[in-house]
Structure formats: structure tokens, C-alpha cells
Tab-separated table of C-alpha atoms in Angstrom:
chain	number	residue	atom	x	y	z
A	292	MET	CA	-17.222	-21.294	-30.363
A	293	ASN	CA	-16.691	-17.880	-31.895
A	294	ARG	CA	-14.448	-15.304	-29.524
A	295	VAL	CA	-16.797	-12.639	-31.210
A	296	ALA	CA	-20.354	-11.874	-30.137
A	297	PHE	CA	-20.365	-9.364	-32.503
A	298	SER	CA	-18.618	-5.992	-33.874
A	299	ILE	CA	-19.599	-2.599	-33.769
A	300	PHE	CA	-18.106	0.006	-35.919
A	301	GLY	CA	-14.860	-2.385	-36.582
A	302	ILE	CA	-14.197	-3.244	-33.100
A	303	ASP	CA	-15.041	-6.803	-31.793
A	304	ILE	CA	-16.830	-7.498	-29.090
A	305	MET	CA	-15.601	-10.482	-26.564
A	306	TRP	CA	-17.826	-12.848	-25.645
A	307	TYR	CA	-16.212	-12.789	-22.570
A	308	GLY	CA	-16.078	-9.522	-21.743
A	309	ILE	CA	-20.130	-10.038	-21.773
A	310	LEU	CA	-19.996	-12.364	-19.979
A	311	ILE	CA	-18.590	-10.453	-17.294
A	312	ALA	CA	-20.541	-7.131	-17.977
A	313	ILE	CA	-23.504	-10.054	-17.209
A	314	GLY	CA	-22.289	-10.967	-13.896
A	315	MET	CA	-21.063	-7.596	-12.376
A	316	MET	CA	-24.530	-5.985	-13.464
A	317	LEU	CA	-26.383	-9.343	-12.059
A	318	ALA	CA	-23.805	-9.096	-8.468
A	319	ILE	CA	-24.705	-5.187	-7.910
A	320	VAL	CA	-27.939	-5.872	-8.603
A	321	ILE	CA	-28.296	-8.998	-5.443
A	322	SER	CA	-25.464	-6.704	-3.357
A	323	SER	CA	-28.056	-3.454	-3.521
A	324	ARG	CA	-31.255	-4.995	-2.698
A	325	GLU	CA	-29.066	-6.162	0.509
A	326	ALA	CA	-28.033	-2.881	1.426
A	327	LYS	CA	-32.030	-1.972	1.557
A	328	ARG	CA	-32.273	-4.813	3.797
A	329	VAL	CA	-29.675	-4.847	5.921
A	330	GLY	CA	-29.649	-0.694	6.003
A	331	PHE	CA	-28.160	0.612	3.953
A	332	ASP	CA	-28.514	3.029	1.405
A	333	GLU	CA	-29.474	1.057	-1.578
A	334	ASN	CA	-27.171	3.533	-3.896
A	335	SER	CA	-24.225	2.921	-2.573
A	336	VAL	CA	-23.355	-0.425	-3.748
A	337	VAL	CA	-23.683	1.608	-7.269
A	338	ASP	CA	-21.878	4.496	-5.636
A	339	LEU	CA	-19.059	1.595	-4.705
A	340	SER	CA	-19.280	0.546	-8.261
A	341	ILE	CA	-17.665	3.357	-9.829
A	342	PHE	CA	-14.966	2.794	-8.309
A	343	LEU	CA	-14.725	-0.673	-7.520
A	344	LEU	CA	-15.213	-2.747	-11.177
A	345	PRO	CA	-12.885	-0.830	-13.033
A	346	LEU	CA	-9.908	-0.637	-10.024
A	347	SER	CA	-10.420	-4.272	-9.476
A	348	ILE	CA	-9.913	-4.616	-13.082
A	349	ILE	CA	-6.875	-3.163	-13.292
A	350	GLY	CA	-6.476	-4.650	-10.479
A	351	ALA	CA	-6.496	-8.115	-11.788
A	352	ARG	CA	-4.584	-7.114	-14.697
A	353	LEU	CA	-1.383	-5.847	-12.949
A	354	TYR	CA	-1.750	-9.055	-10.720
A	355	TYR	CA	-1.289	-11.466	-13.831
A	356	VAL	CA	0.421	-9.172	-15.575
A	357	ILE	CA	3.405	-9.078	-12.479
A	358	PHE	CA	3.906	-12.921	-12.667
A	359	ASN	CA	3.969	-13.310	-16.337
A	360	TRP	CA	6.726	-10.474	-16.300
A	361	ASP	CA	9.370	-12.064	-18.322
A	362	LEU	CA	6.856	-11.900	-21.216
A	363	TYR	CA	4.954	-8.761	-20.919
A	364	SER	CA	8.974	-6.979	-20.575
A	365	GLN	CA	9.515	-8.127	-23.644
A	366	ASP	CA	6.807	-5.391	-24.924
A	367	LEU	CA	5.290	-3.127	-22.885
A	368	SER	CA	2.549	-1.935	-25.323
A	369	GLN	CA	0.717	-5.310	-24.333
A	370	ILE	CA	0.832	-4.407	-20.696
A	371	ILE	CA	-2.583	-2.482	-21.407
A	372	ASN	CA	-3.326	-5.042	-24.292
A	373	THR	CA	-6.604	-6.622	-21.967
A	374	ARG	CA	-7.872	-8.256	-25.643
A	375	GLY	CA	-5.380	-9.823	-25.769
A	376	GLY	CA	-6.950	-12.388	-22.743
A	377	GLY	CA	-4.996	-12.029	-18.991
A	378	LEU	CA	-7.136	-10.980	-15.867
A	379	ALA	CA	-6.511	-12.722	-12.705
A	380	ILE	CA	-9.288	-12.773	-10.478
A	381	HIS	CA	-6.906	-13.244	-7.096
A	382	GLY	CA	-6.042	-9.332	-8.015
A	383	GLY	CA	-9.513	-8.057	-8.326
A	384	ILE	CA	-10.440	-9.616	-5.479
A	385	ILE	CA	-7.264	-7.929	-3.100
A	386	VAL	CA	-7.758	-4.684	-4.620
A	387	GLY	CA	-11.540	-4.990	-4.596
A	388	ILE	CA	-11.776	-5.789	-0.318
A	389	ILE	CA	-8.786	-2.494	-0.630
A	390	VAL	CA	-11.309	-0.289	-1.928
A	391	THR	CA	-13.934	-1.762	0.497
A	392	PHE	CA	-12.578	-0.514	2.803
A	393	LEU	CA	-11.577	2.475	1.632
A	394	TYR	CA	-14.714	3.594	0.861
A	395	THR	CA	-16.640	2.532	4.283
A	396	LYS	CA	-14.090	4.728	6.060
A	397	LEU	CA	-14.305	7.782	3.798
A	398	LYS	CA	-18.288	7.145	3.999
A	399	LYS	CA	-17.909	6.333	7.199
A	400	ILE	CA	-19.607	2.972	7.843
A	401	ASN	CA	-19.306	-0.498	9.087
A	402	PHE	CA	-16.836	-2.223	7.316
A	403	LEU	CA	-18.116	-5.661	8.028
A	404	LYS	CA	-21.109	-4.965	7.302
A	405	PHE	CA	-20.734	-3.096	4.147
A	406	SER	CA	-18.256	-6.171	3.070
A	407	ASP	CA	-21.380	-9.334	3.526
A	408	VAL	CA	-23.715	-7.416	1.243
A	409	ILE	CA	-20.599	-6.479	-1.459
A	410	VAL	CA	-19.509	-9.977	-1.427
A	411	LEU	CA	-23.550	-11.693	-1.369
A	412	GLY	CA	-23.333	-11.472	-5.313
A	413	LEU	CA	-18.976	-12.202	-5.678
A	414	PRO	CA	-19.294	-15.482	-6.209
A	415	LEU	CA	-22.634	-15.904	-8.601
A	416	ALA	CA	-20.590	-13.032	-10.506
A	417	GLN	CA	-17.672	-15.584	-11.255
A	418	ALA	CA	-19.876	-18.856	-11.939
A	419	ILE	CA	-20.469	-16.272	-15.121
A	420	GLY	CA	-17.700	-15.270	-15.437
A	421	ARG	CA	-16.023	-19.023	-15.886
A	422	TRP	CA	-17.978	-19.754	-19.170
A	423	GLY	CA	-15.537	-17.184	-21.181
A	424	ASN	CA	-13.323	-19.436	-20.844
A	425	PHE	CA	-14.531	-22.385	-21.595
A	426	ILE	CA	-15.505	-19.940	-25.348
A	427	ASN	CA	-11.741	-19.322	-25.398
A	428	GLN	CA	-10.972	-22.997	-24.839
A	429	GLU	CA	-8.949	-21.974	-21.991
A	430	ALA	CA	-8.427	-21.954	-18.337
A	431	HIS	CA	-9.199	-26.078	-18.349
A	432	GLY	CA	-7.406	-29.198	-17.647
A	433	GLY	CA	-5.141	-31.510	-17.930
A	434	PRO	CA	-6.443	-34.774	-20.683
A	435	THR	CA	-9.191	-36.972	-18.454
A	436	ASP	CA	-11.126	-40.204	-19.496
A	437	LEU	CA	-13.823	-38.956	-17.062
A	438	PRO	CA	-17.839	-38.874	-19.436
A	439	TRP	CA	-17.725	-35.481	-18.762
A	440	GLY	CA	-14.859	-33.809	-20.256
A	441	ILE	CA	-14.184	-31.405	-23.345
A	442	ILE	CA	-12.738	-32.121	-26.773
A	443	VAL	CA	-9.935	-29.075	-26.785
A	444	GLU	CA	-6.980	-29.355	-29.522
A	445	GLY	CA	-8.860	-32.687	-30.398
A	446	GLN	CA	-8.147	-34.256	-26.534
A	447	LYS	CA	-10.425	-34.867	-23.716
A	448	VAL	CA	-9.620	-32.038	-20.744
A	449	HIS	CA	-10.949	-31.632	-17.404
A	450	PRO	CA	-13.431	-28.317	-17.912
A	451	THR	CA	-11.832	-26.768	-14.807
A	452	PHE	CA	-14.349	-23.569	-15.637
A	453	LEU	CA	-17.291	-25.926	-15.506
A	454	TYR	CA	-16.190	-27.449	-11.899
A	455	GLU	CA	-15.413	-24.257	-10.218
A	456	SER	CA	-18.555	-22.122	-12.135
A	457	ILE	CA	-20.793	-24.869	-9.769
A	458	TRP	CA	-18.608	-24.825	-7.132
A	459	ASN	CA	-18.885	-20.496	-6.818
A	460	VAL	CA	-23.076	-21.464	-7.795
A	461	MET	CA	-22.751	-23.554	-4.656
A	462	ILE	CA	-21.136	-20.962	-2.139
A	463	PHE	CA	-23.282	-18.884	-2.918
A	464	ALA	CA	-26.472	-20.486	-2.066
A	465	LEU	CA	-25.362	-20.639	0.919
A	466	ILE	CA	-24.213	-17.053	1.760
A	467	PHE	CA	-27.594	-16.506	0.073
A	468	TYR	CA	-29.214	-18.947	2.604
A	469	LYS	CA	-26.421	-17.618	5.626
A	470	ARG	CA	-27.362	-13.782	5.338
A	471	LYS	CA	-30.755	-13.152	7.220
A	472	ASN	CA	-29.014	-14.888	10.314
A	473	LYS	CA	-25.344	-14.712	10.682
A	474	GLU	CA	-23.594	-14.682	14.288
A	475	TYR	CA	-21.462	-11.552	13.022
A	476	ASP	CA	-21.070	-9.238	10.542
A	477	GLY	CA	-18.006	-9.889	8.190
A	478	GLN	CA	-19.285	-13.485	8.377
A	479	LEU	CA	-20.244	-13.642	4.799
A	480	LEU	CA	-16.985	-12.184	4.048
A	481	ALA	CA	-15.134	-15.186	5.750
A	482	TYR	CA	-17.379	-18.153	4.836
A	483	TYR	CA	-16.269	-16.452	0.714
A	484	LEU	CA	-12.517	-16.184	1.405
A	485	VAL	CA	-12.705	-19.661	2.646
A	486	LEU	CA	-14.834	-22.063	0.599
A	487	TYR	CA	-13.899	-20.072	-2.951
A	488	SER	CA	-10.183	-20.661	-2.081
A	489	LEU	CA	-10.161	-23.713	-0.997
A	490	GLY	CA	-12.676	-24.883	-3.971
A	491	ARG	CA	-9.331	-22.993	-6.179
A	492	PHE	CA	-6.959	-24.470	-4.563
A	493	PHE	CA	-7.762	-28.347	-6.083
A	494	ILE	CA	-9.457	-26.889	-8.963
A	495	GLU	CA	-6.421	-25.140	-9.420
A	496	GLY	CA	-3.539	-28.242	-9.440
A	497	LEU	CA	-5.663	-29.679	-11.923
A	498	ARG	CA	-4.936	-26.198	-14.625
A	499	THR	CA	-2.277	-26.563	-17.279
A	500	ASP	CA	-2.228	-22.435	-17.376
A	501	SER	CA	-0.814	-21.783	-13.731
A	502	LEU	CA	0.761	-18.182	-13.019
A	503	MET	CA	4.078	-19.724	-11.317
A	504	LEU	CA	6.544	-18.135	-8.824
A	505	GLY	CA	9.251	-20.674	-9.010
A	506	PRO	CA	7.832	-24.381	-8.948
A	507	LEU	CA	4.720	-23.451	-7.468
A	508	ARG	CA	1.111	-22.339	-8.409
A	509	VAL	CA	0.745	-18.727	-7.397
A	510	ALA	CA	-2.930	-19.083	-7.098
A	511	GLN	CA	-2.669	-22.523	-4.627
A	512	VAL	CA	-0.061	-19.902	-2.266
A	513	ILE	CA	-2.607	-17.791	-1.949
A	514	SER	CA	-5.240	-19.466	-2.066
A	515	LEU	CA	-3.906	-21.280	0.749
A	516	LEU	CA	-3.310	-17.022	2.562
A	517	GLY	CA	-7.251	-16.639	1.997
A	518	ILE	CA	-8.483	-19.969	3.645
A	519	ALA	CA	-6.344	-18.858	6.552
A	520	CYS	CA	-7.084	-15.519	6.644
A	521	GLY	CA	-11.390	-16.487	6.204
A	522	LEU	CA	-10.312	-19.096	9.044
A	523	ILE	CA	-8.675	-15.758	11.067
A	524	VAL	CA	-11.073	-13.250	10.629
A	525	HIS	CA	-14.327	-15.867	11.704
A	526	LEU	CA	-12.534	-16.955	14.604
A	527	ILE	CA	-11.895	-13.602	15.654
A	528	LEU	CA	-14.909	-12.042	15.001
A	529	LYS	CA	-16.890	-14.681	16.912
A	530	LYS	CA	-15.225	-14.890	19.831
A	531	ARG	CA	-14.990	-12.168	20.029
A	532	GLY	CA	-19.568	-10.968	19.421
A	533	LYS	CA	-20.171	-8.267	18.183
A	534	ASP	CA	-19.719	-6.149	14.423
A	535	GLY	CA	-16.259	-4.314	14.378
A	536	ILE	CA	-12.428	-4.973	14.057
């Protein structure tokens, strides 16, 4: 497929960017409705998004650049050339959590309760965004003979974008169902951290374009940390049986 959806005044608009934007907007709509349901001002989600979305994209870019520094150190101007590719979701998630925490402190609202609202639409947004990898013919796995493999440069490979997209839809379905009978605030965040990290750990092992730190795949290391953090949050808050940290 052509990576370019259309052009405006000579500027190419990429399908990847369109899909990411669609995912983000859908996540905002879902989280806004959830905010209203649990007693927050639904506009609080939009207010947060004004800062959260651009800062998360910057975080995703910086994360990618840091672990590809040998490449970008040769031409620093390429650091801001996001149109050339290079966003890492883990960087966006980390920055997103930090920004949400600071926002809740500023507004004096419960971080854990609000984080459950914000995280609700995230896996669905990720599921949609992953199809941009299919259009770009990137983020795929190694060779496979499985019937659902896709052809990239004449070779049949694992469609890891599809694996992660399906996994994220399943996560969304679970936390969307769980949202009305939570045991504690922060539970959806904990579930997301554990489940997304678990799926990403195994899917990353199939990919051929992993960011590396020596012999280690960075995404797998971060995924293990995400699983540990999610489990710790779950165990502590469930034991306390009350809101807040």
C-alpha cells in the first residue's frame, strides 16, 4: 500500500499519522464519557489531552532516539524528523503516566481514579495505530510458514502488528468490562500495565527491528518492568482496600 494518504500544498499526509490521530481521538471520546460516568468533569480529559498528546509523542520520539543514538548522533537534525519514522510506544506511556500524575496533583484529584479513566481508551488507540505498521511494511516479525503470514519484500513473515493489535483489543474489552466493578482505584491501570507488557514481551521476541541495549531487546526489558510494576500496584492497593497511594 502507498504510505501517503493524500497531499496538501505539497505536504504528504501519511496513513500512519491518520491512524494514530483516529486512535487518539477515539480514546479521548471513550475516556471523556467514562470521566462523566465516575463523577469527573468530562472536559478534564480534553484539558489533559492538550498537554498529554504532544508530550507523549515527544516522549515516544526521545525514547526511540536515545536507543538509536549511534544513528542520530551522526546527524542531529534528524532527531526532529519524525516523518522519517521512529516512535516508541513505551516512551509515550512513561511520559503519559508522569503528565497524568502531575495534572492530578495540580487539579487536586485522585490520581489512581483518574488514571483508570485515561487508560481506558489507550489499548484501543494502540490497536488502531498498529495498522500503520502494516501500511508502512514495518515492525514485522521473522520468516514464517503460518497461513496468516504476510509478504514483505518477497518473504512471508509474522504479522506482529496484527498480533499486538488483536491483543490490545482484548485488553480494551477486559478493562472496559471491569470498569464498573473495580475492587479499587488504579485497578485498570494495573491491569493494563501487566497485560500489555505481557503481550509485548512475547511479540517483541518475534520482531526483527527491536531497539537493542547490548544483547537485550529494550522493549522486553521495559515489559518485564511493566509487569512487575503492575503486579506491585495491584497487590498493594488490593491489600489496602482503599483508594489512593
